[in-house]
Short mmCIF file of C-alpha atoms and ligand atoms in Angstrom, two decimals:
data_model
loop_
_atom_site.label_atom_id
_atom_site.label_comp_id
_atom_site.label_asym_id
_atom_site.label_seq_id
_atom_site.Cartn_x
_atom_site.Cartn_y
_atom_site.Cartn_z
CA UNK A 1338 -26.27 -5.96 -2.43
CA UNK A 1339 -22.70 -5.47 -1.37
CA UNK A 1340 -20.28 -8.21 -1.65
CA UNK A 1341 -17.24 -9.18 0.42
CA UNK A 1342 -14.44 -7.76 -1.94
CA UNK A 1343 -11.14 -9.31 -1.38
CA UNK A 1344 -9.61 -7.50 -4.26
CA UNK A 1345 -5.84 -6.57 -4.07
CA UNK A 1346 -6.48 -3.06 -5.42
CA UNK A 1347 -8.49 -0.96 -6.23
CA UNK A 1348 -9.94 -2.36 -3.15
CA UNK A 1349 -12.77 -2.25 -0.61
CA UNK A 1350 -13.54 1.18 1.13
CA UNK A 1351 -15.46 1.71 4.44
CA UNK A 1352 -19.12 1.72 3.55
CA UNK A 1353 -19.50 4.71 5.83
CA UNK A 1354 -17.12 6.75 3.67
CA UNK A 1355 -19.08 5.77 0.45
CA UNK A 1356 -22.33 6.67 2.05
CA UNK A 1357 -21.08 10.03 3.13
CA UNK A 1358 -19.63 10.73 -0.36
CA UNK A 1359 -22.91 9.83 -1.99
CA UNK A 1360 -24.69 12.41 0.42
CA UNK A 1361 -22.37 15.14 -0.55
CA UNK A 1362 -22.31 14.16 -4.18
CA UNK A 1363 -24.62 16.87 -5.54
CA UNK A 1364 -23.91 19.62 -3.07
CA UNK A 1365 -20.77 19.62 -0.98
CA UNK A 1366 -21.40 21.56 2.28
CA UNK A 1367 -23.57 24.21 0.81
CA UNK A 1368 -21.36 24.94 -2.15
CA UNK A 1369 -24.09 23.76 -4.60
CA UNK A 1370 -21.74 21.53 -6.42
CA UNK A 1371 -19.84 18.23 -6.19
CA UNK A 1372 -16.11 18.10 -5.17
CA UNK A 1373 -15.70 16.85 -8.69
CA UNK A 1374 -16.96 20.09 -10.09
CA UNK A 1375 -15.10 22.77 -7.99
CA UNK A 1376 -11.80 24.56 -8.60
CA UNK A 1377 -8.83 23.28 -6.84
CA UNK A 1378 -8.00 26.73 -5.97
CA UNK A 1379 -11.48 27.23 -4.13
CA UNK A 1380 -11.71 27.67 -0.59
CA UNK A 1381 -13.66 24.44 -0.27
CA UNK A 1382 -10.93 22.46 -1.79
CA UNK A 1383 -8.28 24.15 0.08
CA UNK A 1384 -10.19 23.18 3.22
CA UNK A 1385 -10.35 19.48 1.94
CA UNK A 1386 -6.76 19.09 1.20
CA UNK A 1387 -5.27 20.92 4.29
CA UNK A 1388 -7.68 18.89 6.55
CA UNK A 1389 -6.64 15.61 4.87
CA UNK A 1390 -2.88 16.40 5.52
CA UNK A 1391 -3.67 17.30 8.91
CA UNK A 1392 -5.43 14.22 9.83
CA UNK A 1393 -2.80 12.20 7.97
CA UNK A 1394 -0.20 13.65 10.01
CA UNK A 1395 -1.90 13.11 13.25
CA UNK A 1396 -2.63 9.53 12.40
CA UNK A 1397 1.06 8.67 11.23
CA UNK A 1398 2.51 10.97 13.69
CA UNK A 1399 4.56 12.63 10.89
CA UNK A 1400 7.17 14.87 12.21
CA UNK A 1401 7.20 18.73 11.08
CA UNK A 1402 10.53 18.03 8.96
CA UNK A 1403 8.74 15.70 6.55
CA UNK A 1404 6.59 16.97 3.64
CA UNK A 1405 3.39 15.20 2.53
CA UNK A 1406 2.59 15.19 -1.14
CA UNK A 1407 -0.37 14.23 -2.92
CA UNK A 1408 0.52 13.32 -6.38
CA UNK A 1409 -0.45 11.48 -9.57
CA UNK A 1410 1.00 8.71 -11.70
CA UNK A 1411 0.83 6.00 -9.06
CA UNK A 1412 3.79 4.14 -7.50
CA UNK A 1413 4.94 3.35 -11.04
CA UNK A 1414 5.78 6.98 -11.68
CA UNK A 1415 7.57 7.30 -8.35
CA UNK A 1416 9.75 4.30 -9.36
CA UNK A 1417 11.40 6.86 -11.70
CA UNK A 1418 10.96 9.99 -9.40
CA UNK A 1419 12.81 8.33 -6.56
CA UNK A 1420 16.12 7.88 -8.57
CA UNK A 1421 15.52 11.23 -10.45
CA UNK A 1422 15.47 13.06 -6.98
CA UNK A 1423 17.71 11.07 -4.88
CA UNK A 1424 20.50 9.65 -7.05
CA UNK A 1425 23.29 12.22 -6.39
CA UNK A 1426 26.12 9.44 -6.73
CA UNK A 1427 23.88 7.54 -9.25
CA UNK A 1428 23.88 4.40 -7.20
CA UNK A 1429 21.39 2.83 -4.98
CA UNK A 1430 20.78 -0.50 -3.21
CA UNK A 1431 17.46 -2.34 -3.98
CA UNK A 1432 15.99 -5.33 -1.86
CA UNK A 1433 13.92 -7.40 -4.51
CA UNK A 1434 11.27 -9.18 -2.72
CA UNK A 1435 8.56 -9.27 -5.36
CA UNK A 1436 7.29 -7.76 -8.55
CA UNK A 1437 6.88 -4.20 -7.38
CA UNK A 1438 10.29 -4.12 -5.97
CA UNK A 1439 11.61 -5.54 -9.10
CA UNK A 1440 9.84 -2.99 -11.18
CA UNK A 1441 11.28 -0.18 -9.17
CA UNK A 1442 14.73 -1.76 -9.35
CA UNK A 1443 14.43 -2.07 -13.27
CA UNK A 1444 13.27 1.49 -13.45
CA UNK A 1445 16.08 2.81 -11.46
CA UNK A 1446 18.49 1.26 -13.74
CA UNK A 1447 17.28 3.77 -16.46
CA UNK A 1448 18.91 6.48 -14.25
CA UNK A 1449 21.97 5.06 -12.61
CA UNK A 1450 23.40 2.06 -10.88
CA UNK A 1451 20.74 -0.08 -9.15
CA UNK A 1452 22.40 -2.89 -7.29
CA UNK A 1453 20.19 -5.74 -6.14
CA UNK A 1454 21.70 -6.33 -2.67
CA UNK A 1455 19.21 -9.15 -1.60
CA UNK A 1456 16.43 -10.95 -3.24
CA UNK A 1457 13.91 -13.75 -2.61
CA UNK A 1458 13.35 -14.63 -6.31
CA UNK A 1459 14.86 -17.97 -5.68
CA UNK A 1460 11.84 -19.25 -3.77
CA UNK A 1461 9.28 -17.33 -5.85
CA UNK A 1462 9.29 -14.41 -3.27
CA UNK A 1463 7.87 -16.57 -0.64
CA UNK A 1464 9.93 -15.01 2.17
CA UNK A 1465 11.82 -11.79 3.30
CA UNK A 1466 15.64 -12.16 3.04
CA UNK A 1467 17.77 -11.55 5.97
CA UNK A 1468 18.63 -7.87 5.79
CA UNK A 1469 20.63 -7.39 8.98
CA UNK A 1470 24.01 -7.27 7.30
CA UNK A 1471 23.68 -6.58 3.60
CA UNK A 1472 26.55 -5.68 1.39
CA UNK A 1473 25.27 -2.03 0.79
CA UNK A 1474 27.83 0.13 -1.33
CA UNK A 1475 29.48 3.01 0.42
CA UNK A 1476 28.31 5.37 -2.10
CA UNK A 1477 24.66 4.25 -2.42
CA UNK A 1478 22.24 7.21 -2.32
CA UNK A 1479 19.46 5.20 -0.76
CA UNK A 1480 18.10 1.54 0.19
CA UNK A 1481 14.78 0.71 -1.33
CA UNK A 1482 12.20 -1.87 -0.07
CA UNK A 1483 8.73 -2.79 -1.01
CA UNK A 1484 7.57 -3.18 2.62
CA UNK A 1485 4.47 -5.28 2.12
CA UNK A 1486 4.53 -7.40 -1.10
CA UNK A 1487 0.86 -7.30 -2.29
CA UNK A 1488 1.22 -10.14 -4.88
CA UNK A 1489 3.24 -12.71 -2.72
CA UNK A 1490 1.83 -11.74 0.68
CA UNK A 1491 5.08 -11.21 2.63
CA UNK A 1492 6.02 -8.33 4.89
CA UNK A 1493 9.05 -6.75 6.44
CA UNK A 1494 8.41 -7.05 10.15
CA UNK A 1495 11.86 -5.87 10.75
CA UNK A 1496 13.27 -2.92 8.58
CA UNK A 1497 16.54 -3.65 6.92
CA UNK A 1498 19.77 -2.37 8.49
CA UNK A 1499 20.68 0.31 5.87
CA UNK A 1500 23.84 1.05 7.48
CA UNK A 1501 23.16 4.61 7.69
CA UNK A 1502 21.73 5.06 4.36
CA UNK A 1503 18.42 6.65 3.56
CA UNK A 1504 15.43 4.22 3.52
CA UNK A 1505 13.01 4.46 0.77
CA UNK A 1506 9.83 2.18 1.30
CA UNK A 1507 6.78 1.60 -0.89
CA UNK A 1508 4.04 0.95 1.67
CA UNK A 1509 1.09 0.87 -0.85
CA UNK A 1510 -0.56 -2.25 0.47
CA UNK A 1511 0.19 -1.74 4.24
CA UNK A 1512 -0.45 2.00 4.43
CA UNK A 1513 -2.18 2.97 7.59
CA UNK A 1514 -2.74 -0.65 8.57
CA UNK A 1515 -0.62 -0.26 11.80
CA UNK A 1516 1.45 2.40 13.73
CA UNK A 1517 4.73 3.41 11.93
CA UNK A 1518 7.80 5.23 12.93
CA UNK A 1519 8.20 7.71 10.17
CA UNK A 1520 11.49 8.77 11.33
CA UNK A 1521 13.10 5.53 10.33
CA UNK A 1522 12.40 6.55 6.60
CA UNK A 1523 13.74 9.10 4.40
CA UNK A 1524 10.69 8.55 1.82
CA UNK A 1525 7.64 6.42 2.66
CA UNK A 1526 5.10 6.44 -0.07
CA UNK A 1527 2.26 4.30 -1.66
CA UNK A 1528 -0.59 4.35 -4.02
CA UNK A 1529 -3.83 4.83 -2.07
CA UNK A 1530 -5.91 2.47 -4.20
CA UNK A 1531 -5.06 -0.47 -1.79
CA UNK A 1532 -5.88 0.75 1.69
CA UNK A 1533 -6.46 4.42 1.70
CA UNK A 1534 -8.69 5.45 -1.28
CA UNK A 1535 -9.67 5.40 -4.91
CA UNK A 1536 -7.08 4.86 -7.73
CA UNK A 1537 -5.52 8.14 -8.87
CA UNK A 1538 -3.63 9.38 -5.79
CA UNK A 1539 -0.11 8.53 -4.61
CA UNK A 1540 1.03 9.81 -1.24
CA UNK A 1541 4.73 10.65 -0.97
CA UNK A 1542 5.98 11.50 2.53
CA UNK A 1543 9.57 12.88 2.24
CA UNK A 1544 12.09 14.07 4.87
CA UNK A 1545 12.74 17.83 3.89
CA UNK A 1546 16.59 17.64 3.43
CA UNK A 1547 15.88 15.04 0.50
CA UNK A 1548 13.75 17.78 -1.29
CA UNK A 1549 16.26 19.72 -3.49
CA UNK A 1550 16.84 21.30 -6.73
CA UNK A 1551 19.81 18.98 -7.09
CA UNK A 1552 17.91 16.37 -9.19
CA UNK A 1553 19.16 14.40 -12.31
CA UNK A 1554 19.32 16.48 -15.44
CA UNK A 1555 16.19 16.25 -17.46
CA UNK A 1556 13.91 15.64 -14.51
CA UNK A 1557 10.48 16.74 -15.50
CA UNK A 1558 9.28 19.64 -13.37
CA UNK A 1559 6.15 17.70 -12.28
CA UNK A 1560 8.38 14.91 -11.06
CA UNK A 1561 10.70 16.92 -8.98
CA UNK A 1562 9.38 16.84 -5.42
CA UNK A 1563 10.61 20.31 -4.77
CA UNK A 1564 8.01 21.63 -7.24
CA UNK A 1565 5.31 19.76 -5.54
CA UNK A 1566 6.50 20.49 -2.02
CA UNK A 1567 6.83 24.31 -2.84
CA UNK A 1568 3.22 24.29 -4.06
CA UNK A 1569 1.56 22.27 -1.52
CA UNK A 1570 0.81 19.42 -4.03
CA UNK A 1571 -1.06 22.26 -6.04
CA UNK A 1572 1.52 22.96 -8.83
CA UNK A 1573 -1.16 21.86 -11.26
CA UNK A 1574 -4.60 20.30 -10.78
CA UNK A 1575 -4.31 17.42 -8.29
CA UNK A 1576 -6.68 14.26 -8.20
CA UNK A 1577 -9.25 16.40 -6.20
CA UNK A 1578 -11.80 13.82 -5.68
CA UNK A 1579 -9.54 11.25 -4.75
CA UNK A 1580 -7.79 13.30 -2.08
CA UNK A 1581 -11.21 14.20 -0.84
CA UNK A 1582 -12.15 10.37 -0.51
CA UNK A 1583 -8.69 9.80 1.28
CA UNK A 1584 -9.55 12.56 3.74
CA UNK A 1585 -12.78 10.76 4.73
CA UNK A 1586 -10.86 7.49 5.16
CA UNK A 1587 -8.51 9.29 7.44
CA UNK A 1588 -11.38 10.57 9.50
CA UNK A 1589 -12.89 6.93 9.52
CA UNK A 1590 -9.65 5.51 10.87
CA UNK A 1591 -9.35 8.30 13.44
CA UNK A 1592 -13.02 7.36 14.49
CA UNK A 1593 -12.03 3.75 14.75
CA UNK A 1594 -9.35 4.65 17.07
CA UNK A 1595 -6.29 5.46 14.95
CA UNK A 1596 -3.44 3.08 13.85
CA UNK A 1597 -3.15 1.17 17.20
CA UNK A 1598 -6.78 -0.01 16.64
CA UNK A 1599 -6.33 -0.60 13.02
CA UNK A 1600 -3.51 -2.88 13.78
CA UNK A 1601 -5.54 -4.90 16.41
CA UNK A 1602 -8.41 -5.17 13.97
CA UNK A 1603 -6.11 -6.35 11.10
CA UNK A 1604 -4.22 -8.93 13.31
CA UNK A 1605 -7.46 -10.39 14.49
CA UNK A 1606 -8.61 -10.88 10.84
CA UNK A 1607 -5.38 -12.24 9.60
CA UNK A 1608 -5.27 -14.75 12.69
CA UNK A 1609 -8.74 -16.06 11.72
CA UNK A 1610 -7.56 -16.81 8.17
CA UNK A 1611 -3.96 -18.08 8.87
CA UNK A 1612 -5.21 -20.37 11.84
CA UNK A 1613 -7.63 -21.84 9.47
CA UNK A 1614 -5.10 -22.31 6.88
CA UNK A 1615 -2.50 -23.92 9.21
CA UNK A 1616 -4.97 -26.65 10.04
CA UNK A 1617 -6.75 -27.27 6.81
CA UNK A 1618 -6.05 -30.51 4.98
CA UNK A 1619 -7.08 -28.78 1.56
CA UNK A 1620 -5.81 -25.20 1.81
CA UNK A 1621 -2.42 -24.02 2.50
CA UNK A 1622 -0.68 -20.74 2.72
CA UNK A 1623 2.21 -20.18 0.40
CA UNK A 1624 4.72 -18.03 2.40
CA UNK A 1625 7.12 -18.47 5.15
CA UNK A 1626 5.14 -18.05 8.48
CA UNK A 1627 7.51 -15.51 10.06
CA UNK A 1628 6.97 -13.09 6.87
CA UNK A 1629 3.33 -13.33 6.50
CA UNK A 1630 1.51 -10.27 5.54
CA UNK A 1631 -1.51 -9.36 7.42
CA UNK A 1632 -3.01 -7.65 4.40
CA UNK A 1633 -2.58 -9.96 1.53
CA UNK A 1634 -2.86 -13.78 2.33
CA UNK A 1635 -2.11 -16.19 -0.81
CA UNK A 1636 -3.19 -19.70 -0.42
CA UNK A 1637 -3.69 -22.82 -2.73
CA UNK A 1638 -5.32 -26.10 -2.71
CA UNK A 1639 -2.43 -27.82 -4.71
CA UNK A 1640 -4.69 -28.47 -7.68
CA UNK A 1641 -5.43 -25.91 -10.25
CA UNK A 1642 -8.70 -27.51 -10.95
CA UNK A 1643 -9.71 -27.27 -7.45
CA UNK A 1644 -8.54 -23.62 -7.19
CA UNK A 1645 -10.70 -22.73 -10.07
CA UNK A 1646 -13.74 -24.47 -8.64
CA UNK A 1647 -13.15 -22.70 -5.41
CA UNK A 1648 -13.00 -19.24 -6.90
CA UNK A 1649 -16.02 -19.88 -9.08
CA UNK A 1650 -18.04 -21.06 -6.18
CA UNK A 1651 -16.81 -18.39 -3.74
CA UNK A 1652 -17.80 -15.83 -6.27
CA UNK A 1653 -21.11 -17.08 -6.59
CA UNK A 1654 -21.58 -17.01 -2.70
CA UNK A 1655 -20.49 -13.32 -2.58
CA UNK A 1656 -16.79 -13.60 -1.89
CA UNK A 1657 -15.35 -11.79 -4.97
CA UNK A 1658 -11.92 -11.17 -6.28
CA UNK A 1659 -10.14 -14.12 -4.61
CA UNK A 1660 -8.22 -15.22 -7.67
CA UNK A 1661 -4.38 -14.99 -6.99
CA UNK A 1662 -2.31 -12.53 -9.11
CA UNK A 1663 -1.92 -13.68 -12.93
CA UNK A 1664 1.66 -14.32 -12.24
CA UNK A 1665 1.29 -16.77 -9.32
CA UNK A 1666 -2.10 -18.46 -9.66
CA UNK A 1667 -3.95 -19.89 -6.63
CA UNK A 1668 -5.99 -17.52 -4.45
CA UNK A 1669 -5.32 -14.54 -2.58
CA UNK A 1670 -7.52 -12.80 0.02
CA UNK A 1671 -6.69 -9.10 0.66
CA UNK A 1672 -8.07 -8.15 3.97
CA UNK A 1673 -7.32 -4.39 4.03
CA UNK A 1674 -8.69 -2.00 6.71
CA UNK A 1675 -12.00 -1.69 5.30
CA UNK A 1676 -12.75 -5.57 5.24
CA UNK A 1677 -15.00 -6.30 8.24
CA UNK A 1678 -14.15 -9.21 10.54
CA UNK A 1679 -17.34 -10.96 9.46
CA UNK A 1680 -16.20 -10.86 5.91
CA UNK A 1681 -13.03 -13.15 6.94
CA UNK A 1682 -15.20 -15.10 9.39
CA UNK A 1683 -17.75 -15.92 6.71
CA UNK A 1684 -14.92 -16.67 4.22
CA UNK A 1685 -13.49 -19.23 6.57
CA UNK A 1686 -16.85 -20.70 7.03
CA UNK A 1687 -17.22 -20.94 3.31
CA UNK A 1688 -13.77 -22.56 3.03
CA UNK A 1689 -14.61 -25.14 5.68
CA UNK A 1690 -17.62 -26.08 3.78
CA UNK A 1691 -15.83 -26.35 0.65
CA UNK A 1692 -13.14 -28.45 2.27
CA UNK A 1693 -15.70 -30.83 3.50
CA UNK A 1694 -17.33 -31.26 0.18
CA UNK A 1695 -14.06 -31.85 -1.74
CA UNK A 1696 -12.34 -34.03 0.67
C1 PLP B 1337 -0.36 -1.89 -6.61
C2 PLP B 1337 1.13 -1.66 -6.14
C3 PLP B 1337 1.85 -0.87 -7.02
C4 PLP B 1337 1.58 -0.36 -8.24
O1 PLP B 1337 1.03 1.00 -8.06
P1 PLP B 1337 0.44 1.72 -9.24
O2 PLP B 1337 -0.16 2.94 -8.52
O3 PLP B 1337 -0.50 1.10 -9.95
O4 PLP B 1337 1.64 2.18 -10.10
C5 PLP B 1337 3.26 -0.77 -6.40
N1 PLP B 1337 3.70 -1.09 -5.34
C6 PLP B 1337 2.84 -1.93 -4.47
C7 PLP B 1337 3.28 -2.59 -3.23
C8 PLP B 1337 1.55 -2.25 -5.03
O5 PLP B 1337 0.73 -3.02 -4.17
#
């Protein structure tokens, strides 16, 4: 029996995708082998990665002057790759809205001057600071944000005013959740294990003029975007199976009606949960309403004991991975693309029942 999996990542994948992958496990399209077993230089895999890129470009409407890279090392390796590839003046502005932004900011300090131009640490990252008129250094090479804060459940609904500087955005936990205007970014990237596929792939979409040989001295060959771009992500063996599953998820989203349809689907789910939280006498959301994420929804009862009881009983009822991040406690429901509406409806029913029983 499948459960309703509210994990923040690795997270729920569409059942159709998993079934298709299972059907193709032993024999991928007459090749007589699994995608796990084939050469990354084979015709079959070439078809898989090219098709995946084509579908992603179509979904996100990625302009021709952007490269799409399928890489390894997760977001955490890109935290270093970003300054290595972009810090010409050795200076960058970071907006610190949570733990992932903070980690990126700290990593950048290894390579140059990372300046925190805004932060919401004063209120445990429960809001997005006003970024309309920040003090961005003249010579900053880029402005960095984490667009959807997976742990705290906040989202930039308006991009910061970068004052003409290149915007770099970590979209891990909102990747493909809604339409996006790629032209507003220099770099838009994310680990796929939240909303797109299995762990092991990070997708980096970079504007071509930012891909150069002019990187920081000592940048590993593998971390130079130019190496990866010149080799169509096949400089070395890529995470083949992960890319294959991502490709299937792209097709699934296309069949669902693309990113416009995903947005409608996601807003509907989030509204069900937030509407309940807003009228509940027991549960309450933890972030500023205007900054609420529609992907990650943290909430608390106000009592650690009741939180623990809720998580335990929810798990037994088939609603799993609702425990909040270890640094914040409480609960968090991650309701990514692949979470069906009935998963959220049933969770809310369960919460109502729990509330009545524990009033
Ligand atoms: C999960 C997550 C990360 C970390 O990704 P790794 O692939 O584990 O390095 C970074 N940023 C955001 C927004 C995340 O949700």
